[in-house]
Coordinates of C-alpha atoms in Angstrom, one line a residue:
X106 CA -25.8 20.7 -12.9
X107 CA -22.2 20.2 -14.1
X108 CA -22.5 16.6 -14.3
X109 CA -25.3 16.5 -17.3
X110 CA -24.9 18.3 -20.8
X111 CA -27.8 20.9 -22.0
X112 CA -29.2 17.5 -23.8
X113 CA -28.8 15.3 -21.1
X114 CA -31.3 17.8 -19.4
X115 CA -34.0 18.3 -21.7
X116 CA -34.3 14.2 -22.3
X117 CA -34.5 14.2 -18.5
X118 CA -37.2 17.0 -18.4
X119 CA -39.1 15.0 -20.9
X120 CA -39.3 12.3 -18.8
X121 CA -40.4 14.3 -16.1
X122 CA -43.7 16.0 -17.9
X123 CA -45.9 15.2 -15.2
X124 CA -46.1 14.0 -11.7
X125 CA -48.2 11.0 -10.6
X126 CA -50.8 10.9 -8.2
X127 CA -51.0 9.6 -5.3
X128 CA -53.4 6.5 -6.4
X129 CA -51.0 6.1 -9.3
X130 CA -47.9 5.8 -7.3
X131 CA -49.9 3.0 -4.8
X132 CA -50.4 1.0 -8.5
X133 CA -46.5 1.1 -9.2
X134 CA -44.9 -1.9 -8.5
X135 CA -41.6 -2.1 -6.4
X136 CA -39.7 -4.0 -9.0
X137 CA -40.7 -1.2 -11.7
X138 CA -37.4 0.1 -11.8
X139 CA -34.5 -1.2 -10.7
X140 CA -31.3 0.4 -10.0
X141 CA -28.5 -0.6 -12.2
X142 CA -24.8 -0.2 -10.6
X143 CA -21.9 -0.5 -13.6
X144 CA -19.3 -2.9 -12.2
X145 CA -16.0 -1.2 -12.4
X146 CA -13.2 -3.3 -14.4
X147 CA -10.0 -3.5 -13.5
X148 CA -8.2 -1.7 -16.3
X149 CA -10.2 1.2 -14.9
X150 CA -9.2 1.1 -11.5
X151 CA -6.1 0.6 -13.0
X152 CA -6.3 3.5 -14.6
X153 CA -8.0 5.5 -11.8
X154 CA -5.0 4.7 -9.5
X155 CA -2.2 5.7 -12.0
X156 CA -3.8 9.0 -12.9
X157 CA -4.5 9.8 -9.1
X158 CA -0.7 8.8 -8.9
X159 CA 0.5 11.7 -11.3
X160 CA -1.7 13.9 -9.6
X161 CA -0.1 12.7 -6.1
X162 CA 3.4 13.9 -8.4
X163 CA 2.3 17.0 -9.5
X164 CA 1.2 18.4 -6.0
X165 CA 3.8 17.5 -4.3
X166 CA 6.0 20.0 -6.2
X167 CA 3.7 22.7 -6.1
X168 CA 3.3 23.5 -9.5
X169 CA 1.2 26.7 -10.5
X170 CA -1.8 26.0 -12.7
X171 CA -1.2 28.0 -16.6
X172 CA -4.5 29.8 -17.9
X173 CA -4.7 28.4 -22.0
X174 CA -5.3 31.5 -23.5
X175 CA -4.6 30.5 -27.5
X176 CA -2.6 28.4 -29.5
X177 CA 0.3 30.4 -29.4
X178 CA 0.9 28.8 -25.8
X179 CA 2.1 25.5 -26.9
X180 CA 4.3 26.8 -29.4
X181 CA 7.0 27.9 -27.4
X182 CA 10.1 26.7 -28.0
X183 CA 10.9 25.1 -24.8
X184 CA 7.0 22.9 -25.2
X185 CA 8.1 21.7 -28.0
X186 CA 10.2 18.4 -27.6
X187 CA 10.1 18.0 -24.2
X188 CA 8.7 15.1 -21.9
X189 CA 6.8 15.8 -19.3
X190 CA 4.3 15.2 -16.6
X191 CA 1.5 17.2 -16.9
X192 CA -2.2 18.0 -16.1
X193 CA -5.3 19.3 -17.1
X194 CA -7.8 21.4 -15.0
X195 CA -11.2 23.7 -14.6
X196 CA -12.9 25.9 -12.8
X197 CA -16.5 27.2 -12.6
X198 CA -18.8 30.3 -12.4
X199 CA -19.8 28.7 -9.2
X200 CA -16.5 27.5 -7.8
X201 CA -13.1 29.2 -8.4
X202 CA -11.1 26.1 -7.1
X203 CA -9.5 24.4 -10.1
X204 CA -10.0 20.7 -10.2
X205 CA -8.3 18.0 -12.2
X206 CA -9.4 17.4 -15.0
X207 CA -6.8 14.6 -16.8
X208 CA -3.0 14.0 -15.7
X209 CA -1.0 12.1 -17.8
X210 CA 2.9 11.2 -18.1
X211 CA 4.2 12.0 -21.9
X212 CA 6.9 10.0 -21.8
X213 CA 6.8 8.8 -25.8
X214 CA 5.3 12.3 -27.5
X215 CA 6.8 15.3 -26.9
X216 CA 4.2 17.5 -24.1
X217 CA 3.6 20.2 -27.0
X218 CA 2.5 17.9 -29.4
X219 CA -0.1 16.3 -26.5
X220 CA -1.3 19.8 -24.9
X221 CA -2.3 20.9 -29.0
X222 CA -4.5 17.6 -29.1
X223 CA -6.3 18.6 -25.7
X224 CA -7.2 22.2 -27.2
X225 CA -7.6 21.1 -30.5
X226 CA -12.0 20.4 -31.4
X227 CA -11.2 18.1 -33.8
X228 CA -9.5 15.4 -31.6
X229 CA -11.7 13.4 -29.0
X230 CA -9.6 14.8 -25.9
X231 CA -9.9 18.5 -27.3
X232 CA -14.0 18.2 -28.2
X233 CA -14.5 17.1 -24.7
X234 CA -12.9 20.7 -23.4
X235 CA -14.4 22.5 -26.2
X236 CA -18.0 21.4 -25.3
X237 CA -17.5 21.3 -21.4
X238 CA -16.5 25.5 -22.1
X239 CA -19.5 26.2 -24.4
X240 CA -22.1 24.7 -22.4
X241 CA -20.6 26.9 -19.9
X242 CA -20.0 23.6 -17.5
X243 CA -16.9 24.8 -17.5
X244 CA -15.6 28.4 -17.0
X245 CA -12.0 28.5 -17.5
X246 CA -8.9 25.8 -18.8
X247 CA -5.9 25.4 -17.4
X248 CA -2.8 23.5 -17.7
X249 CA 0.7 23.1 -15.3
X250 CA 3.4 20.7 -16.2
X251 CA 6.1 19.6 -14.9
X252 CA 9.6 18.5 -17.2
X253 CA 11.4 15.7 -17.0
X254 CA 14.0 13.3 -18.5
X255 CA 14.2 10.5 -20.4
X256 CA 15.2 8.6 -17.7
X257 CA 13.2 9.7 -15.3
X258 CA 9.9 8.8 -17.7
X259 CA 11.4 5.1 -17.7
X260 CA 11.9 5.3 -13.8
X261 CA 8.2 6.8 -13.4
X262 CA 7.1 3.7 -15.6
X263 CA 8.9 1.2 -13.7
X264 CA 6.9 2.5 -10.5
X265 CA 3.4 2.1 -12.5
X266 CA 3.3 -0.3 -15.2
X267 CA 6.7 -2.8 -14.1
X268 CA 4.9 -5.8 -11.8
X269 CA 6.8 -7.2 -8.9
X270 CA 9.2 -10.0 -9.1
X271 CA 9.7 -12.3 -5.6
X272 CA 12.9 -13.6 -4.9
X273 CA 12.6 -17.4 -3.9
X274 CA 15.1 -18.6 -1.4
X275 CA 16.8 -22.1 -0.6
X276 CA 16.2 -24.0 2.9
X277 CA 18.5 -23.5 5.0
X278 CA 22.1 -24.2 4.9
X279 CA 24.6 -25.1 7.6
X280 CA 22.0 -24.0 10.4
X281 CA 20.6 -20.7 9.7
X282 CA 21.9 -19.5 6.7
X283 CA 19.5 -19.6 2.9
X284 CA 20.2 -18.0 -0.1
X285 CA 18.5 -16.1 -2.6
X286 CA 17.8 -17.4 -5.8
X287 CA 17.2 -14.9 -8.6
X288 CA 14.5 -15.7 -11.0
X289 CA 15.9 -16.1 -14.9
X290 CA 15.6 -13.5 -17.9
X291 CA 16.9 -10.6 -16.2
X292 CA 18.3 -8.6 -19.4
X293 CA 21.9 -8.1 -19.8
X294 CA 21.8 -4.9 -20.9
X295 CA 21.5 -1.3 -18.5
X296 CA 18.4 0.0 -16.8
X297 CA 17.0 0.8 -13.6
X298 CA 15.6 -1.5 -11.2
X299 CA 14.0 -1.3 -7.6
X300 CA 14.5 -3.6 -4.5
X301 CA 11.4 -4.1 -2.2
X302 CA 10.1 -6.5 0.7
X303 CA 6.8 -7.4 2.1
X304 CA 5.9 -6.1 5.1
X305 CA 2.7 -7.4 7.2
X306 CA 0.5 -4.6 8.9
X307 CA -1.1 -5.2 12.2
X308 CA -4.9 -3.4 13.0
X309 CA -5.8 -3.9 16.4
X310 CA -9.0 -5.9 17.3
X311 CA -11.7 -4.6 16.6
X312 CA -14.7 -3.6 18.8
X313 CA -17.0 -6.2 17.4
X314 CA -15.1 -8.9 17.8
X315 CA -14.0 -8.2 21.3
X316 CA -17.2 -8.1 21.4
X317 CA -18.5 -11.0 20.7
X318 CA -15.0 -12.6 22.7
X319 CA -16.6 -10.6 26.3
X320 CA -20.3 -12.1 25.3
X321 CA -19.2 -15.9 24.5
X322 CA -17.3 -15.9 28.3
X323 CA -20.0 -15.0 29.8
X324 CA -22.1 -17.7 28.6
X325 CA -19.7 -20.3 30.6
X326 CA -19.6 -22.7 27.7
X327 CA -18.2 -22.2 24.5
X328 CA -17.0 -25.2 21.9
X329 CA -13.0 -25.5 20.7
X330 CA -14.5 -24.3 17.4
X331 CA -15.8 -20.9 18.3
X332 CA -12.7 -20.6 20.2
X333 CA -10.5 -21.5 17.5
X334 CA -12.3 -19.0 15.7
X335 CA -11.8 -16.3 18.1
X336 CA -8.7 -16.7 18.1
X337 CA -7.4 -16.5 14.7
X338 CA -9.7 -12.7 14.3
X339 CA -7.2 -11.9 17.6
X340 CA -5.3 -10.4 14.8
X341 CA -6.6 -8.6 11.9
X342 CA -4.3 -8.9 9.0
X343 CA -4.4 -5.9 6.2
X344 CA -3.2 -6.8 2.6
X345 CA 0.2 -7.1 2.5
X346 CA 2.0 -4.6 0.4
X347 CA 5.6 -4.1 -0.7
X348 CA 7.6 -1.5 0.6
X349 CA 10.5 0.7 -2.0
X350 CA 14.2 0.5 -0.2
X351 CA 16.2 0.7 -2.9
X352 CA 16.3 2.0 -6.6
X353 CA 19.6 0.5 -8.5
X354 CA 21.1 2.5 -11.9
X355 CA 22.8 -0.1 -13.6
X356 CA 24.9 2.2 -16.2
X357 CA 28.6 0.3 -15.8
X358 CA 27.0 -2.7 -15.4
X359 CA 24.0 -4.9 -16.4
X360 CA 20.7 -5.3 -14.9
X361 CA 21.9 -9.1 -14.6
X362 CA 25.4 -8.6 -12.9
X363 CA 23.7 -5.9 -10.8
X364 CA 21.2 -8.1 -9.2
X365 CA 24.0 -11.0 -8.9
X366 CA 26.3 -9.0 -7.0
X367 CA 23.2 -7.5 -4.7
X368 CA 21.9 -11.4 -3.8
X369 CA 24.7 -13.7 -4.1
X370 CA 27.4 -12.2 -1.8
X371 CA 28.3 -14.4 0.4
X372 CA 26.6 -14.5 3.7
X373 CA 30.0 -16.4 5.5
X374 CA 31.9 -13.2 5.5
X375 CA 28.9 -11.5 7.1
X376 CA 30.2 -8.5 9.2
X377 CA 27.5 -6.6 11.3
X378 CA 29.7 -3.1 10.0
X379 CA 27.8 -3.5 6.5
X380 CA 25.7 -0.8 5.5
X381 CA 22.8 -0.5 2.6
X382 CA 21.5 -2.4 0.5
X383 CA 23.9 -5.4 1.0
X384 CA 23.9 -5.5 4.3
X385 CA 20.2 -5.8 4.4
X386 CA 19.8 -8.5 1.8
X387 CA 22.5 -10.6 3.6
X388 CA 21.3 -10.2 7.0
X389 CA 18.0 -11.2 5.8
X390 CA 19.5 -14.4 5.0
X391 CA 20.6 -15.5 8.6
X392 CA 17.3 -16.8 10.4
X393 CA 16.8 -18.3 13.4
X394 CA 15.3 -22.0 13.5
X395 CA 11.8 -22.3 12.3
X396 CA 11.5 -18.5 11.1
X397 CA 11.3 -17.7 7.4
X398 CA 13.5 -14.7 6.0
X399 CA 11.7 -11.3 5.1
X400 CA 9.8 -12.0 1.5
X401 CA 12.0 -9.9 -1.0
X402 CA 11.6 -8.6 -4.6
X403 CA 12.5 -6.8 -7.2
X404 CA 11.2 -5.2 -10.4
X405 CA 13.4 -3.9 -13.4
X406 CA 13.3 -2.0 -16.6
X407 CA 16.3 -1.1 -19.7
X408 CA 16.8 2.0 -20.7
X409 CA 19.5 3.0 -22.9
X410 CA 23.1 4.0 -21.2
X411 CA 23.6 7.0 -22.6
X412 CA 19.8 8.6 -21.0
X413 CA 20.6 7.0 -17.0
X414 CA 23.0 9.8 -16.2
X415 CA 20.7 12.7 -16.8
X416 CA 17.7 13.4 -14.3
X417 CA 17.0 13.1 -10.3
X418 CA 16.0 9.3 -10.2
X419 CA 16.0 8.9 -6.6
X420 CA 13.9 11.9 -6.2
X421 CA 11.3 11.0 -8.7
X422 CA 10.7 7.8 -7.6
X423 CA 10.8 9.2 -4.0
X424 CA 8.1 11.4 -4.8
X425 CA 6.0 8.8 -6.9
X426 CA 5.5 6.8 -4.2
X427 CA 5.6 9.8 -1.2
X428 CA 8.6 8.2 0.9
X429 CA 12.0 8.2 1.0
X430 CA 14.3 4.9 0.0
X431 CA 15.6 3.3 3.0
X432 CA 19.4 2.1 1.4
X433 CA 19.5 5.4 -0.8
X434 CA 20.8 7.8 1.4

């Protein structure tokens, strides 16, 4: 019932004036009606993703939900030019539990200014609320947010919006050393920027294909192709994905010299005492014959110098993506 509208019912009722009989039913053909699935696109998974993101945030530091009362809420002085990260939820007569409703980051308008259009009828986010409480789909509207700093908006950003950047690498050198070779562009200005490498996750077989393995030896023949086959489903490779180790602040310096120091030290004067970041960038470039080094990138983003030194950036990226950074700490 909370999913249709009053109207959405009675055009559904309409439809529904009478049953058919039995004989009827036996003259309907099969391809009558056919079920129509919308496809979705990938700015909406996109979106889907982020937004379950911010609501990954906002739980993890056990906010309280805020009943909206009036307008008189958001016009507190301490709503009123702040950024934040907040989110929108509802309850029913049926079910106390408040569920999300919208999470969003306000990192360009101040959160005041974007909670008033939410309870405000005559903008599209606000008559969505408005009619959800009067149809009585909804019971109650809340809100809970959560403040943070310019900095930590652009950090938050440069988790969901920045795409990753691999570092390509030369062959090796003098036996079993290559080194990085950082892609061009990177600004020459300050800004954050984040340090990552691919990692490759194992799933053991799976019962099916052993399987099928257990049922082709038994047969007591089986061609090189089937084996071949076999053999490469031995392993079952997930998606690849790119794990966080480090988050950079480049306030003294640039994003540019930054990222130069990080991959061009030089792998001669090695020691195995090196710690962080360094250390595991420049052992990652000593390989033994035949093996490649550990796929590495990095992502970036400028934000003005005077903004880096305020906020928890560490922590808020920690929390974005729900583990710690490796060479932070």
């Amino acid at each position: 019932m909370e999913d249709y509208s009053q109207e959405d019912w009675g055009n559904h009722s309409q439809d529904l004036h009478g049953y058919p009989t039995d004989q009827e039913l036996d003259e309907i053909p099969v391809t009558k009606r056919t079920l129509k699935i919308k496809q979705e696109s990938s700015e909406e998974a996109q979106k889907r993703d982020i937004m379950q993101n911010i609501v990954q945030i906002l739980e993890s530091v056990q906010l309280k939900w805020e009943l909206f009362q009036s307008w008189t809420d958001f016009s507190r002085l301490h709503l009123s030019n702040k950024l934040a990260i907040f989110g929108i939820g509802y309850n029913t007569r049926w079910k106390e539990d408040i569920r999300y409703h919208y999470a969003e980051i306000s990192s360009q308008v101040p959160l005041g200014k974007r909670l008033r259009e939410y309870f405000n009828s005559e903008k599209p986010e606000g008559r969505i609320i408005m009619t959800r409480v009067q149809k009585m789909n909804w019971k109650n509207v809340y809100y809970k947010f959560l403040e943070i700093t310019i900095s930590e908006a652009r950090c938050l950003e440069l988790h969901m919006e920045i795409d990753w950047i691999p570092i390509a690498h030369s062959k090796p050198t003098g036996g079993n050393v290559v080194q990085y070779l950082l892609p061009g562009g990177i600004p020459k200005s300050p800004g954050l920027y984040a340090i990552g490498y691919e990692e490759c996750i194992e799933r053991p077989l799976s019962p099916h294909t052993e399987r099928r393995s257990s049922d082709a030896g038994k047969e007591g023949c089986v061609d090189l192709e089937t084996l071949s086959a076999q053999a490469s489903l031995q392993v079952e490779m997930e998606p690849t994905r790119i794990t966080y180790c480090y988050l950079g602040i480049a306030e003294v310096r640039t994003l540019q010299q930054c990222l130069f120091l990080h991959f061009q030290a030089n792998t001669k004067t090695f020691n195995k005492d090196w710690v962080g970041i360094n250390g595991f960038l420049s052992q990652n470039c000593i390989v033994d014959p035949g093996v490649s080094p550990k796929s590495i990138y990095i992502k970036f983003v400028e934000v003005e110098r005077d903004f880096l030194s305020a906020g928890s950036l560490v922590e808020c990226l920690e929390k974005a993506i729900g583990y710690p950074l490796k060479f932070n700490n």
